[in-house]
Every structure is written in structure tokens, then in C-alpha cells.
PDB file of C-alpha atoms in Angstrom:
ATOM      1  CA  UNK A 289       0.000   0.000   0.000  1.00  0.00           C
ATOM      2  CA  UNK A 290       2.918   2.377   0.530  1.00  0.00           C
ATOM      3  CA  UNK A 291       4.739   1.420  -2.627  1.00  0.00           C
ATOM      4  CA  UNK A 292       0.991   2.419  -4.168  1.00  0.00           C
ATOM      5  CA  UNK A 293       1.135   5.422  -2.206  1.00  0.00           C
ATOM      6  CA  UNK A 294       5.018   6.697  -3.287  1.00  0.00           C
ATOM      7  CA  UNK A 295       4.449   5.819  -7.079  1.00  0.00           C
ATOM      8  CA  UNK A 296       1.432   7.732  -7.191  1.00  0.00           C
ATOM      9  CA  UNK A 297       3.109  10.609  -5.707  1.00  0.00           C
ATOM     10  CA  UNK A 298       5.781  10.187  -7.917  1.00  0.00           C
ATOM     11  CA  UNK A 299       3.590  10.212 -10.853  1.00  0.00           C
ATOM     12  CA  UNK A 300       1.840  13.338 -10.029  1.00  0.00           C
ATOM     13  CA  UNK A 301       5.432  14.998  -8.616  1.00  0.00           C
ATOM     14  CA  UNK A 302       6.380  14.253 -12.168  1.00  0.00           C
ATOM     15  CA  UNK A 303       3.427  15.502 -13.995  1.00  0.00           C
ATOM     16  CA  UNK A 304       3.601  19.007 -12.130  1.00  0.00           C
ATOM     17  CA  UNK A 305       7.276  18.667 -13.460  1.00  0.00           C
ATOM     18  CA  UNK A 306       5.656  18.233 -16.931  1.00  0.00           C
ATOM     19  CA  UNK A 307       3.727  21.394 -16.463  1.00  0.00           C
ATOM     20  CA  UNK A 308       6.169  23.435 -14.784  1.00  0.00           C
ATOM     21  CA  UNK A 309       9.015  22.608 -17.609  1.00  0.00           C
ATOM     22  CA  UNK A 310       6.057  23.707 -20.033  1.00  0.00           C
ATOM     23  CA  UNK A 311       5.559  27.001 -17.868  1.00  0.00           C
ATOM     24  CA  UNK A 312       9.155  27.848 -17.704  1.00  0.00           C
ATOM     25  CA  UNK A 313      10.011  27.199 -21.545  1.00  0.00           C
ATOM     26  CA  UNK A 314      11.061  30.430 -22.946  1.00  0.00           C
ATOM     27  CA  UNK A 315       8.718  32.716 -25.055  1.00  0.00           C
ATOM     28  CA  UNK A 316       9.798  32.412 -28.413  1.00  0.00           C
ATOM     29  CA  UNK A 317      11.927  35.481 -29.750  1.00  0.00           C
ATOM     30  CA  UNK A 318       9.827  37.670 -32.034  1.00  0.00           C
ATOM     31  CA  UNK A 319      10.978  37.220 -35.599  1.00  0.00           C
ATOM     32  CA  UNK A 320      13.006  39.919 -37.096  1.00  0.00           C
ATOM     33  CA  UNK A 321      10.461  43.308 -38.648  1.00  0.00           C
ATOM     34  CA  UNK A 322      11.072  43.523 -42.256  1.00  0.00           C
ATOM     35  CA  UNK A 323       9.882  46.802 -43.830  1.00  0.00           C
ATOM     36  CA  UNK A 324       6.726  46.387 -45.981  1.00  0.00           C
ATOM     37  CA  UNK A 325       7.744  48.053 -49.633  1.00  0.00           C
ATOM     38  CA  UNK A 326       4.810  49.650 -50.992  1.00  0.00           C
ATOM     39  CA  UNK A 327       3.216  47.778 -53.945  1.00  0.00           C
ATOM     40  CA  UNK A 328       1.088  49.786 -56.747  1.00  0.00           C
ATOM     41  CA  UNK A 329      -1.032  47.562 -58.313  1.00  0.00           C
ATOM     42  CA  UNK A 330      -0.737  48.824 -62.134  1.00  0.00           C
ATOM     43  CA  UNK A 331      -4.332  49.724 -63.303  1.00  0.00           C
ATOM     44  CA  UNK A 332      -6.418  48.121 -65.959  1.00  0.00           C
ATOM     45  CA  UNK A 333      -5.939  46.859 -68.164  1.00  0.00           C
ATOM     46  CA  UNK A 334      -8.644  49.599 -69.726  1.00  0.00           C
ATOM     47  CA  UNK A 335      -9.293  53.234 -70.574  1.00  0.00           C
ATOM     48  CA  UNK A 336      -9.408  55.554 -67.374  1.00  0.00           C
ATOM     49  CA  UNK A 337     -10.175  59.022 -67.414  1.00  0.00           C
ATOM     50  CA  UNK A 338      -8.806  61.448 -65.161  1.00  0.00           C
ATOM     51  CA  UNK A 339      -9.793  64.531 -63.661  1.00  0.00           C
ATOM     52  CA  UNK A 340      -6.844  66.696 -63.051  1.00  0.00           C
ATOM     53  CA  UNK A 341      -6.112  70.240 -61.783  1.00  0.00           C
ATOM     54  CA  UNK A 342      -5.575  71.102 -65.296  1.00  0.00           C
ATOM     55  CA  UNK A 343      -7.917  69.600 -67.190  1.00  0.00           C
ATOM     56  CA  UNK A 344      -8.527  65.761 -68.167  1.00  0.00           C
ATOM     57  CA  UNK A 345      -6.642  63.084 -68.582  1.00  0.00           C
ATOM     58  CA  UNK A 346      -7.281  59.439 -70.671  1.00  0.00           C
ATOM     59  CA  UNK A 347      -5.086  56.709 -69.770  1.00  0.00           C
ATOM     60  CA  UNK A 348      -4.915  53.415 -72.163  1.00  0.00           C
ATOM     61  CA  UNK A 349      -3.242  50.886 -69.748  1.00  0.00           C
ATOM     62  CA  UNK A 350      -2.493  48.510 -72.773  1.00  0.00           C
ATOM     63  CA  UNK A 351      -1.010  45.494 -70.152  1.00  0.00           C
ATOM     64  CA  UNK A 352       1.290  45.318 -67.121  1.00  0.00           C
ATOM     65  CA  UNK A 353       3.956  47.397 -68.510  1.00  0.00           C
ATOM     66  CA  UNK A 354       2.627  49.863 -70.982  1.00  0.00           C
ATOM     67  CA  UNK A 355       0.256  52.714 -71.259  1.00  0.00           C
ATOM     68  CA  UNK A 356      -0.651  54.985 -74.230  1.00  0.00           C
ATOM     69  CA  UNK A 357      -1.937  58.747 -73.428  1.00  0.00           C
ATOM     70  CA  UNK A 358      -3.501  61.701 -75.361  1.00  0.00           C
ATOM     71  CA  UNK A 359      -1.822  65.254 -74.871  1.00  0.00           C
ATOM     72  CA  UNK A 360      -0.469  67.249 -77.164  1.00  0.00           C
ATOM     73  CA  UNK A 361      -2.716  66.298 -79.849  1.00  0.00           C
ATOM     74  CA  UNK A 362      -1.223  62.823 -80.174  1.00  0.00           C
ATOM     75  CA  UNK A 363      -1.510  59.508 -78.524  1.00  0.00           C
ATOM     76  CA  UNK A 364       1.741  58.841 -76.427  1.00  0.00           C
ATOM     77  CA  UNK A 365       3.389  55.766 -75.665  1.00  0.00           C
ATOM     78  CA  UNK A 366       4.901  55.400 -72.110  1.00  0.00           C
ATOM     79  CA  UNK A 367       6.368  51.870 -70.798  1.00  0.00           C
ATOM     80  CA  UNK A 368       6.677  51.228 -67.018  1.00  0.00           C
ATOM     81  CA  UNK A 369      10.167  52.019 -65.499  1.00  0.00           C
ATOM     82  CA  UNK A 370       9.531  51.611 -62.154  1.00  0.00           C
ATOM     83  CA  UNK A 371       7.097  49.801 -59.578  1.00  0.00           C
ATOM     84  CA  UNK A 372       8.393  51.651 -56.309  1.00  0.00           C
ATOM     85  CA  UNK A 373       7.175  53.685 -54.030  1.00  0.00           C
ATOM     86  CA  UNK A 374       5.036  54.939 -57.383  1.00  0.00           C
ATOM     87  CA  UNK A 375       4.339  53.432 -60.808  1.00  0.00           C
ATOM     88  CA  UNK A 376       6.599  55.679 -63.196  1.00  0.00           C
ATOM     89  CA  UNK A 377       5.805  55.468 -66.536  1.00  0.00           C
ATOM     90  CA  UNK A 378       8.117  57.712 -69.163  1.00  0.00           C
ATOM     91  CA  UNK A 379       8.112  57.832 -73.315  1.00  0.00           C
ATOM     92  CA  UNK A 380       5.990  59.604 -76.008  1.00  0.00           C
ATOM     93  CA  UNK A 381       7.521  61.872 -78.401  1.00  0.00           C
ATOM     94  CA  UNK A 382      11.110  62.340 -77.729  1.00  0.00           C
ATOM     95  CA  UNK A 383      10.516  60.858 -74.160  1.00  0.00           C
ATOM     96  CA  UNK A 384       8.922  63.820 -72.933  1.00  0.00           C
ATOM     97  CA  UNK A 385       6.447  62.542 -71.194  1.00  0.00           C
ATOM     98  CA  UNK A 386       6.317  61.110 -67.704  1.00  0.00           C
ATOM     99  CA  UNK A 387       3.477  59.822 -65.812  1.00  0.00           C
ATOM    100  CA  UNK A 388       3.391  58.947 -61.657  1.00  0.00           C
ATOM    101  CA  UNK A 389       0.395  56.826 -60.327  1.00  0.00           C
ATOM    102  CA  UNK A 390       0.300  56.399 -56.326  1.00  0.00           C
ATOM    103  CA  UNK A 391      -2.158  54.278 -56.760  1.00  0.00           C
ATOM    104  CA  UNK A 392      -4.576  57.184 -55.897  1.00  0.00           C
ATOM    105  CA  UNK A 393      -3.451  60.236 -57.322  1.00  0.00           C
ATOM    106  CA  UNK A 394      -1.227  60.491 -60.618  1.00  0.00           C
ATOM    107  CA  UNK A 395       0.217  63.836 -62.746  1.00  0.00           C
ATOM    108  CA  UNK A 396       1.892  63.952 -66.094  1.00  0.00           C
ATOM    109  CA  UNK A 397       4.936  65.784 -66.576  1.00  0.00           C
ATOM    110  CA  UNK A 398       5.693  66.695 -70.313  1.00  0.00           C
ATOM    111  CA  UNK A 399       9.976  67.757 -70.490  1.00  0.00           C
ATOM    112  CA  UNK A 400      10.114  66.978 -66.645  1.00  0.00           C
ATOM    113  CA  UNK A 401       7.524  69.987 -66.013  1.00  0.00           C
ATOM    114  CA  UNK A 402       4.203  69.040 -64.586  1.00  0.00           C
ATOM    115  CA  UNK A 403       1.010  69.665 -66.072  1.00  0.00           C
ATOM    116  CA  UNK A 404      -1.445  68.126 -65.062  1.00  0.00           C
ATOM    117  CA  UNK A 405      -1.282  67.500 -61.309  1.00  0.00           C
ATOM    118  CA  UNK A 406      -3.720  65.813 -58.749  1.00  0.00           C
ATOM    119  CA  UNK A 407      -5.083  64.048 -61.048  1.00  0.00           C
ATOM    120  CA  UNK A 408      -8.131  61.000 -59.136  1.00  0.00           C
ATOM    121  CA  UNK A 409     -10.618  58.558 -60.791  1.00  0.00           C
TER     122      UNK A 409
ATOM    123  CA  UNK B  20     -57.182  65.779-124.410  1.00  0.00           C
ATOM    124  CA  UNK B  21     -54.476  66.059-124.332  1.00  0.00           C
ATOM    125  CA  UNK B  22     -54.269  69.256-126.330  1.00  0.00           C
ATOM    126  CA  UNK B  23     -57.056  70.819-123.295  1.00  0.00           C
ATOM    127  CA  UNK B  24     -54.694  69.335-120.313  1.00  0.00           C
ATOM    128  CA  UNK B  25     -51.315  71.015-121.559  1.00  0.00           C
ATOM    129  CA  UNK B  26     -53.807  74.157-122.370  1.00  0.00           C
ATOM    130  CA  UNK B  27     -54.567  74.104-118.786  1.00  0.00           C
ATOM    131  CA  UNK B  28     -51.158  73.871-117.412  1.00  0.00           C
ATOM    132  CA  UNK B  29     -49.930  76.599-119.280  1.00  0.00           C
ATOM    133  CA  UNK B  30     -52.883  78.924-118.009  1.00  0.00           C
ATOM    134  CA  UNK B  31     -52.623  77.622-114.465  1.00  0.00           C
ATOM    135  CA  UNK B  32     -48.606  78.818-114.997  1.00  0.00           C
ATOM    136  CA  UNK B  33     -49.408  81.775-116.700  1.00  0.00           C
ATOM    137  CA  UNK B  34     -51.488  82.542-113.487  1.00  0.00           C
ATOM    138  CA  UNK B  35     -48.795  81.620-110.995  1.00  0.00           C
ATOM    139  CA  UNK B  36     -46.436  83.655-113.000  1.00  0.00           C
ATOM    140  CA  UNK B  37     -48.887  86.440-113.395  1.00  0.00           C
ATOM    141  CA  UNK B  38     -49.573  86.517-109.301  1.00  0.00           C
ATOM    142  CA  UNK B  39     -46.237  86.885-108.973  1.00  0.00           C
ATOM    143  CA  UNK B  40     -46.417  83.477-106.771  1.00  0.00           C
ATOM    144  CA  UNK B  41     -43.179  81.669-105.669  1.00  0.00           C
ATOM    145  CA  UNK B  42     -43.846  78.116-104.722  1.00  0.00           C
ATOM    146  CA  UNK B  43     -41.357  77.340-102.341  1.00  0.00           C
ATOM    147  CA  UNK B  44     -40.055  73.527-101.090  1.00  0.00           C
ATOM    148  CA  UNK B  45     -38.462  73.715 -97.639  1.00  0.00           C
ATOM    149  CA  UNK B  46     -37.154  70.543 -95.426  1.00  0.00           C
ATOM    150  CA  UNK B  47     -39.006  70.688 -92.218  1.00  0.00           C
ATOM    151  CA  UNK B  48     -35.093  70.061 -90.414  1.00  0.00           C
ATOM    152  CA  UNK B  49     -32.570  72.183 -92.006  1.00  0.00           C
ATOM    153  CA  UNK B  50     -28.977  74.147 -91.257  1.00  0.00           C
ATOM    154  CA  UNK B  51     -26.980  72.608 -88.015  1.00  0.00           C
ATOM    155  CA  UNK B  52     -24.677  74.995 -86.739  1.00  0.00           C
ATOM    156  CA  UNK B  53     -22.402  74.298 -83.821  1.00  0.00           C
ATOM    157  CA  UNK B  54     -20.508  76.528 -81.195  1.00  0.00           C
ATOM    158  CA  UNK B  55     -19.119  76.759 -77.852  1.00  0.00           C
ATOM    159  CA  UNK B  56     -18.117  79.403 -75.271  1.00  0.00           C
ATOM    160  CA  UNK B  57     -14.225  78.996 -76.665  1.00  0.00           C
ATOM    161  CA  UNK B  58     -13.652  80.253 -79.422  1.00  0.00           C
ATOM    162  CA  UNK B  59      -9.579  79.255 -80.969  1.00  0.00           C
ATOM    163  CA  UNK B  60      -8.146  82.313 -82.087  1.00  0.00           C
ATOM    164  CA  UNK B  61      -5.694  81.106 -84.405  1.00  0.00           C
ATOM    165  CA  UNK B  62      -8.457  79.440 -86.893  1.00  0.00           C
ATOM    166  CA  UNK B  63     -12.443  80.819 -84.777  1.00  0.00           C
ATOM    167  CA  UNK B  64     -13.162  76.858 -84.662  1.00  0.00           C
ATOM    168  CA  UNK B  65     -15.245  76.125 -81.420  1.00  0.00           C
ATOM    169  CA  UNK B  66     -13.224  74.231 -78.451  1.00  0.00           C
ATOM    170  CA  UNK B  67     -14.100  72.771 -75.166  1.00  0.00           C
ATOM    171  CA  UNK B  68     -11.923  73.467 -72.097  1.00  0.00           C
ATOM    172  CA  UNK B  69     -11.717  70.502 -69.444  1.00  0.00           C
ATOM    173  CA  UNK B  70     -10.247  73.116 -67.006  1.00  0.00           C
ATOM    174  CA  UNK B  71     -12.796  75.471 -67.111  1.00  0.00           C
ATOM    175  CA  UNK B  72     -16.914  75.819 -67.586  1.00  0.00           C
ATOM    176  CA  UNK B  73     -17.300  74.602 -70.915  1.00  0.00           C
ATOM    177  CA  UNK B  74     -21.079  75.221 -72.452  1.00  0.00           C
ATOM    178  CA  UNK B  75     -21.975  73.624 -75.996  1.00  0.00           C
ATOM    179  CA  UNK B  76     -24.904  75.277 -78.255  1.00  0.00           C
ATOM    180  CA  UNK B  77     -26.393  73.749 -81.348  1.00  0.00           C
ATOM    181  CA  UNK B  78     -29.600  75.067 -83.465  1.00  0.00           C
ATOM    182  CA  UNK B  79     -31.110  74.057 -86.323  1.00  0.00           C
ATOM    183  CA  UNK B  80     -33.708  75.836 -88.244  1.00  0.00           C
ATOM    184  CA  UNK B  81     -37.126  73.788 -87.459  1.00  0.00           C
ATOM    185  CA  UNK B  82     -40.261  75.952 -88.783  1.00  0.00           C
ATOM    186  CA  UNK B  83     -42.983  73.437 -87.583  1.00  0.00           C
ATOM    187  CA  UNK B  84     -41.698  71.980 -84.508  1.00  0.00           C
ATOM    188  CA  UNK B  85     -44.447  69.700 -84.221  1.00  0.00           C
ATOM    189  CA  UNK B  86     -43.306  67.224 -86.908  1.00  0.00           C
ATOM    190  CA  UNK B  87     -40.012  66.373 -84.845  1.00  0.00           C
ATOM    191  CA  UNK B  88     -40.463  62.856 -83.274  1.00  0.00           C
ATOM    192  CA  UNK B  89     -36.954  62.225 -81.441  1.00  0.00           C
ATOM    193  CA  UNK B  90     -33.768  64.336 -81.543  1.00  0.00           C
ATOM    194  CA  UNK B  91     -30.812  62.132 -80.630  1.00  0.00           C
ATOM    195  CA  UNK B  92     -27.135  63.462 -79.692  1.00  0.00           C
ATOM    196  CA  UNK B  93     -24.129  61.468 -79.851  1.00  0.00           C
ATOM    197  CA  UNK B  94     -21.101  62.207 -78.708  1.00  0.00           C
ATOM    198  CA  UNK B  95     -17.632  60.178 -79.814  1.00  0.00           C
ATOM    199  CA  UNK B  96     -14.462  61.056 -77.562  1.00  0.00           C
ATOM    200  CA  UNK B  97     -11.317  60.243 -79.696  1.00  0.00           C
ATOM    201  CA  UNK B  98      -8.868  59.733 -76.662  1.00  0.00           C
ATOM    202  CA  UNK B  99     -11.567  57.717 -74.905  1.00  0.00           C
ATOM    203  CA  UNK B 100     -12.829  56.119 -77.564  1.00  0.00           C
ATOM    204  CA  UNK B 101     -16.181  55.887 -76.067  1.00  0.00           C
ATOM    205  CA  UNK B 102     -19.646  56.478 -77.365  1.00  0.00           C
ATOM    206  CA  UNK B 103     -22.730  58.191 -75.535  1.00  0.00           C
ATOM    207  CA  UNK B 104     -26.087  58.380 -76.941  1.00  0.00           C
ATOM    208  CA  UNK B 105     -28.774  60.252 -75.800  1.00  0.00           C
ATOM    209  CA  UNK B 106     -32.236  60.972 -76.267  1.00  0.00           C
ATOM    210  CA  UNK B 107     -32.878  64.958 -75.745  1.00  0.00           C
ATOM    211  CA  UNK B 108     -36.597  65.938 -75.210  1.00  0.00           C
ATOM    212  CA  UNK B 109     -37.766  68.812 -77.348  1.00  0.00           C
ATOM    213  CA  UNK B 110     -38.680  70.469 -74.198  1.00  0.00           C
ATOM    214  CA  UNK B 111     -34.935  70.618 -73.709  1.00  0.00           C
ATOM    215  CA  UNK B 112     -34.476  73.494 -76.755  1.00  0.00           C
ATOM    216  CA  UNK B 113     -35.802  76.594 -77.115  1.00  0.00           C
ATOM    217  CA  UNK B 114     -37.171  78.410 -80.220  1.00  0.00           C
ATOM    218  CA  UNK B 115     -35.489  81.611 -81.419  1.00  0.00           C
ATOM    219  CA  UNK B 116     -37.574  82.454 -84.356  1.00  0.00           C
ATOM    220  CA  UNK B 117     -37.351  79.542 -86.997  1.00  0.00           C
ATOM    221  CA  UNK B 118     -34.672  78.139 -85.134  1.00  0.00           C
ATOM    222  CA  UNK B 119     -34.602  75.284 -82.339  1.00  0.00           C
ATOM    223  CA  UNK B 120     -31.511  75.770 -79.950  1.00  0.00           C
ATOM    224  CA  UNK B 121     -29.914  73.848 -77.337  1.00  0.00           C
ATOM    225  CA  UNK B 122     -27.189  74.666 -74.545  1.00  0.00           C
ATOM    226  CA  UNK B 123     -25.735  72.405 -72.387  1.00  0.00           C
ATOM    227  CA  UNK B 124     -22.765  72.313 -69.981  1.00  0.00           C
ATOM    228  CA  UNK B 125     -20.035  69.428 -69.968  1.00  0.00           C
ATOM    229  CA  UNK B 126     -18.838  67.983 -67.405  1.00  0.00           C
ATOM    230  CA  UNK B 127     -16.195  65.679 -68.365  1.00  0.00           C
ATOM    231  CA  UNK B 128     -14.809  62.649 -66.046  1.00  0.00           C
ATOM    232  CA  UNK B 129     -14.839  58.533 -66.484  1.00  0.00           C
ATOM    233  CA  UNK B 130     -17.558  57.248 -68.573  1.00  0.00           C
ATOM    234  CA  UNK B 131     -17.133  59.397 -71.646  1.00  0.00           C
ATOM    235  CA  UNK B 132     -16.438  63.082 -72.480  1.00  0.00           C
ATOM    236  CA  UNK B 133     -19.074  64.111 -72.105  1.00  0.00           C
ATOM    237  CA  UNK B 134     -20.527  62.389 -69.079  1.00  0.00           C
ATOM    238  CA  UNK B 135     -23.965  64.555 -69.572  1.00  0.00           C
ATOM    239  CA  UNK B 136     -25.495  67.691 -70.727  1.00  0.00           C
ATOM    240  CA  UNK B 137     -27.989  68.816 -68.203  1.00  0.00           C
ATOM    241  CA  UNK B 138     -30.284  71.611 -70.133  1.00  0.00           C
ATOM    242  CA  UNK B 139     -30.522  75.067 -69.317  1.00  0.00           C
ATOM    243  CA  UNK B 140     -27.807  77.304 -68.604  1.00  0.00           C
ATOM    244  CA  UNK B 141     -29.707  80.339 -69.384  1.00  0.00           C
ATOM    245  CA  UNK B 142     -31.069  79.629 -72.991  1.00  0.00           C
ATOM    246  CA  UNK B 143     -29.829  80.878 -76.234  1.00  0.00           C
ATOM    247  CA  UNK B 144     -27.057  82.951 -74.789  1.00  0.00           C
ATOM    248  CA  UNK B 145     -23.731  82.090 -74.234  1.00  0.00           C
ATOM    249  CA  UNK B 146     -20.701  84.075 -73.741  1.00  0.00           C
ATOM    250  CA  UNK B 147     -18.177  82.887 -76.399  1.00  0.00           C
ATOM    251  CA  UNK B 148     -14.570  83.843 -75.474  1.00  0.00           C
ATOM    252  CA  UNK B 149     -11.662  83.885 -77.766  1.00  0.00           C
ATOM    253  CA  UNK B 150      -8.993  81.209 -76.476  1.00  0.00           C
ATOM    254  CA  UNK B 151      -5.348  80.806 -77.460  1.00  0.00           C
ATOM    255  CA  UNK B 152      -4.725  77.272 -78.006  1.00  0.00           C
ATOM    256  CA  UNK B 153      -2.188  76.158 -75.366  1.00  0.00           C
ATOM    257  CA  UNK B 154      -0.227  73.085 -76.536  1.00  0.00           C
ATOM    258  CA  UNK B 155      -2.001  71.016 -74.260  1.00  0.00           C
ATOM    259  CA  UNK B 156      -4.626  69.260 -76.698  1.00  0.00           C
ATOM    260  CA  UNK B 157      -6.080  66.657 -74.704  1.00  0.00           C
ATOM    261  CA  UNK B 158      -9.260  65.018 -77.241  1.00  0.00           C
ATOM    262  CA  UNK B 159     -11.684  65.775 -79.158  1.00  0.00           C
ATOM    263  CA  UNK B 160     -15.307  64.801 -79.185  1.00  0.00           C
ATOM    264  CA  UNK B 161     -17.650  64.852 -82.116  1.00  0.00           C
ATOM    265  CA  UNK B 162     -21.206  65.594 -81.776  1.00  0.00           C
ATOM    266  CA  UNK B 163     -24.089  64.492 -84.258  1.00  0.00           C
ATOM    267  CA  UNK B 164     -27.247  65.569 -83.745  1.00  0.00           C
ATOM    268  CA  UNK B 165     -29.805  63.597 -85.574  1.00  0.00           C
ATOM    269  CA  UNK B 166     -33.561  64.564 -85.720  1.00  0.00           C
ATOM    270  CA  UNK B 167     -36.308  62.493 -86.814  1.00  0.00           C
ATOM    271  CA  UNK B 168     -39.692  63.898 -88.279  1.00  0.00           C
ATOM    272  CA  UNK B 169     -43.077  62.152 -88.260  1.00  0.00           C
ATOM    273  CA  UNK B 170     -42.500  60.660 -91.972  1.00  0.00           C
ATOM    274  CA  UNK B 171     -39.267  59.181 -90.335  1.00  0.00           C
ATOM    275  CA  UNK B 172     -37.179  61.009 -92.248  1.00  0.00           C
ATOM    276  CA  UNK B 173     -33.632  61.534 -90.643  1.00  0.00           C
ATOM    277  CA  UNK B 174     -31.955  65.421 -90.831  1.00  0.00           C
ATOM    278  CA  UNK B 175     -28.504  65.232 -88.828  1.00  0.00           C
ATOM    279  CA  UNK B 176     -25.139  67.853 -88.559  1.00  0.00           C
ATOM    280  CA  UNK B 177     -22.160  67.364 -86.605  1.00  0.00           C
ATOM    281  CA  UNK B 178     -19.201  68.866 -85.503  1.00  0.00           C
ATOM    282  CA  UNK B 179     -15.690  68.365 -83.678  1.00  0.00           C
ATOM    283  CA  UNK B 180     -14.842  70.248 -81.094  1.00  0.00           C
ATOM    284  CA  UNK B 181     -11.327  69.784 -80.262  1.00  0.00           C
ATOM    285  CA  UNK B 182     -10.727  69.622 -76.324  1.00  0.00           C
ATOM    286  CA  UNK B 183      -7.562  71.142 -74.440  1.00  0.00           C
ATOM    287  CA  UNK B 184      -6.504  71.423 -70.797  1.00  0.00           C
ATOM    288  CA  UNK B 185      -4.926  73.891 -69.136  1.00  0.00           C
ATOM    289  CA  UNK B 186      -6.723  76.901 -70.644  1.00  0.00           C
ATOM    290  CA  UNK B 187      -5.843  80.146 -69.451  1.00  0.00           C
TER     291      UNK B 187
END
């Protein structure tokens, strides 16, 4: 009857050891904060119009990379140069033309001098 | 019989001639003209503005009124490449002697240039002002105006009205 009596003290000495060893097991370490680049998802592909301080804009978003734009009295053809912190689109005539999406506001620059500016859906 | 009939059409001409009658033949729907409130300097064509109020007037010289059975404006936007059709009630236009006029304001965004032409705006005057064409030619739109009379027949004009932003 003793023996019974020992083990089963054992046994539940041990199993607070269990639960104790689980209690005392160090919080893992937080993983490392990576900074979050913004992402601008390119638009279309489609026809979007515009409104800008300025006047209005139409924007042909032919696929992921290219765009084609009327000012000047011509259409303009602008490829995609960069995805980061804006989408930054440059060509046309001569390469005169820039336009910058933030995915919420845009301008187009003609010979790096804006022209039409806040320009929203 | 024959000798009587042409007897009687050369007295019946006689009398028309004598009476000093002119027998005119005039299409009920006749003479579209177009204009805006901008006015290009360089060439006097009519332009739209998408920086500033831009108004649109078109009249058409429509004696009897009452045998017009739709009037239908459609507008093309070459940037866009869109289309908008529209119905315009005759109540819409005004009457300036023979004439039938309408003046509407644009308001350009997404959905087509124009997006719509409420009526009004102080009927059959508009203030056109000379504008010099900046470099910044942003569209065009073409308007056709087609009117149908009672015998269905179709009387239509149309005009282009180049489009710029950033006018002074």
C-alpha cells in the first residue's frame, strides 16, 4: 500500500514537473520586422479618365507594362520604369512625357515639367 | 385631251407667273450649326476646355416643330474612344424664331467626355470667349445631332470640337 502510495506521488510529482518545464520554456523570440515596400497595383488593363487640376486626362493601360496617353494632340506611348514607391511610366515623343500613379493620385509631366497635377478617378 | 390638259397647265402657270407666286419647297429640319463658349483664335473653330466651364450650343432651323419625333445626340471622344447616346426631349431646346436651340454644360470625367449635358444654362445665350490654343490638346469629341420627323425622315449635322486642358 505504501509502494501504491510513493508511485502515485511520484507520478503526479512528475506531472507538475511536466507542467512546470512547459511554464518555464522560454517565449519564443519575435521574428526579425522587415519593412513592408509599398506595392502599386498597375491599373487596368482599360481606358481611365482622369480629372486633373488642369484639365482631363485618358489613360490606355495597354497590359502590365505599358500605357498609351492623349496630350499634345497625339496619342503617347509610355512603358513602365519603375514599380516603387510609385508606378513611373516615361516615353511619347522624344521621351517627354512622364506619368506617376500612387495608386490614388497620378500627374503627367511633359519635359520633366508638370502639367497636369492631382489628377483622381 | 391632251391638247385641253397642256392648255390648262400653261394657263394655271401663266397665273402663278402672273400673281407673282413663288412656290417654295423647304425641309421641315434644315442648317446645323455648332458653337461653344471657346472660341480658338488662331483658326475661330469652337473648343471645349476641361479646365474650365465649358457650355456647348447647337440650333437648327425647325419651322414646324411639331413634326419632330426624337432628336438624338451622340457624342464620340477620340482619346476615350467611347460612345454616348442620348435621347434629348424637345422640351430641352428653345425656339429663337425659326430656329430650335440647345445649350448644355459638360462635365467631363470617367464614362465618356461628355458624361452629360444637363439643359438650361440660361437659354440661347452664351458668352463665347476667344482662347489661345495652349499646346495642351487633350481630345476631341464629335457631336451628331440627328432629328427624326413624323415621316421618319432623318436630318442630322455634326461637328468636332477639339478639347484642351490647361486653358488660361
Amino acid at each position: 500500500m505504501a509502494r501504491l502510495v510513493l508511485l502515485l506521488l511520484a507520478l503526479s510529482l512528475a506531472s507538475c514537473r511536466v507542467i512546470l518545464d512547459l511554464e518555464d520554456e522560454p517565449a519564443p523570440p519575435n521574428p526579425p520586422v522587415t519593412p513592408v515596400r509599398p506595392v502599386v497595383p498597375v491599373p487596368g488593363p482599360g481606358t481611365f479618365t482622369y480629372r486633373c487640376t488642369g484639365g482631363t486626362l485618358v489613360v490606355h493601360y495597354l497590359d502590365s507594362n505599358n500605357l498609351r496617353l492623349f496630350y499634345d494632340g497625339a496619342f503617347q506611348n509610355l512603358s513602365l520604369l519603375r514599380r516603387s514607391p510609385t508606378l513611373l511610366y516615361s516615353g511619347g515623343t522624344g521621351g517627354a512625357y512622364t506619368w506617376e500613379w500612387d495608386g490614388s493620385w497620378g500627374s503627367l509631366s511633359v519635359r520633366g515639367q508638370v502639367v497636369l497635377r492631382n489628377c483622381g478617378l | 385631251m391632251g391638247r385641253n390638259y397642256l392648255l390648262s397647265a400653261m394657263l394655271a402657270g401663266l397665273a402663278l407667273g402672273l400673281s407673282g407666286c413663288l412656290v417654295l419647297v423647304e425641309l421641315p429640319v434644315s442648317n446645323f450649326r455648332f458653337d461653344s463658349n471657346w472660341q480658338r483664335t488662331t483658326d475661330g473653330a469652337y473648343v471645349f476646355c476641361t479646365n474650365k466651364t465649358s457650355q456647348m450650343r447647337y440650333k437648327f432651323r425647325a419651322p414646324d416643330p411639331s413634326v419632330i419625333t426624337k432628336i438624338e445626340e451622340r457624342y464620340v471622344g477620340l482619346a476615350s474612344g467611347r460612345t454616348l447616346t442620348l435621347d434629348r426631349p424637345i422640351a430641352d431646346l428653345s425656339r429663337d424664331g425659326n430656329d430650335l436651340v440647345f445649350i448644355g454644360e459638360l462635365t467631363f470625367g470617367e464614362g465618356g467626355v461628355p458624361q452629360s449635358l444637363p439643359p438650361g444654362v440660361g437659354q440661347q445665350s452664351i458668352t463665347v470667349t476667344p482662347v489661345n490654343p495652349p499646346t495642351s490638346r487633350n481630345g476631341a469629341t464629335t457631336v451628331t445631332v440627328t432629328v427624326t420627323t413624323r415621316s421618319g425622315v432623318q436630318y442630322s449635322g455634326s461637328y468636332t470640337y477639339d478639347t484642351y486642358a490647361n486653358c488660361p
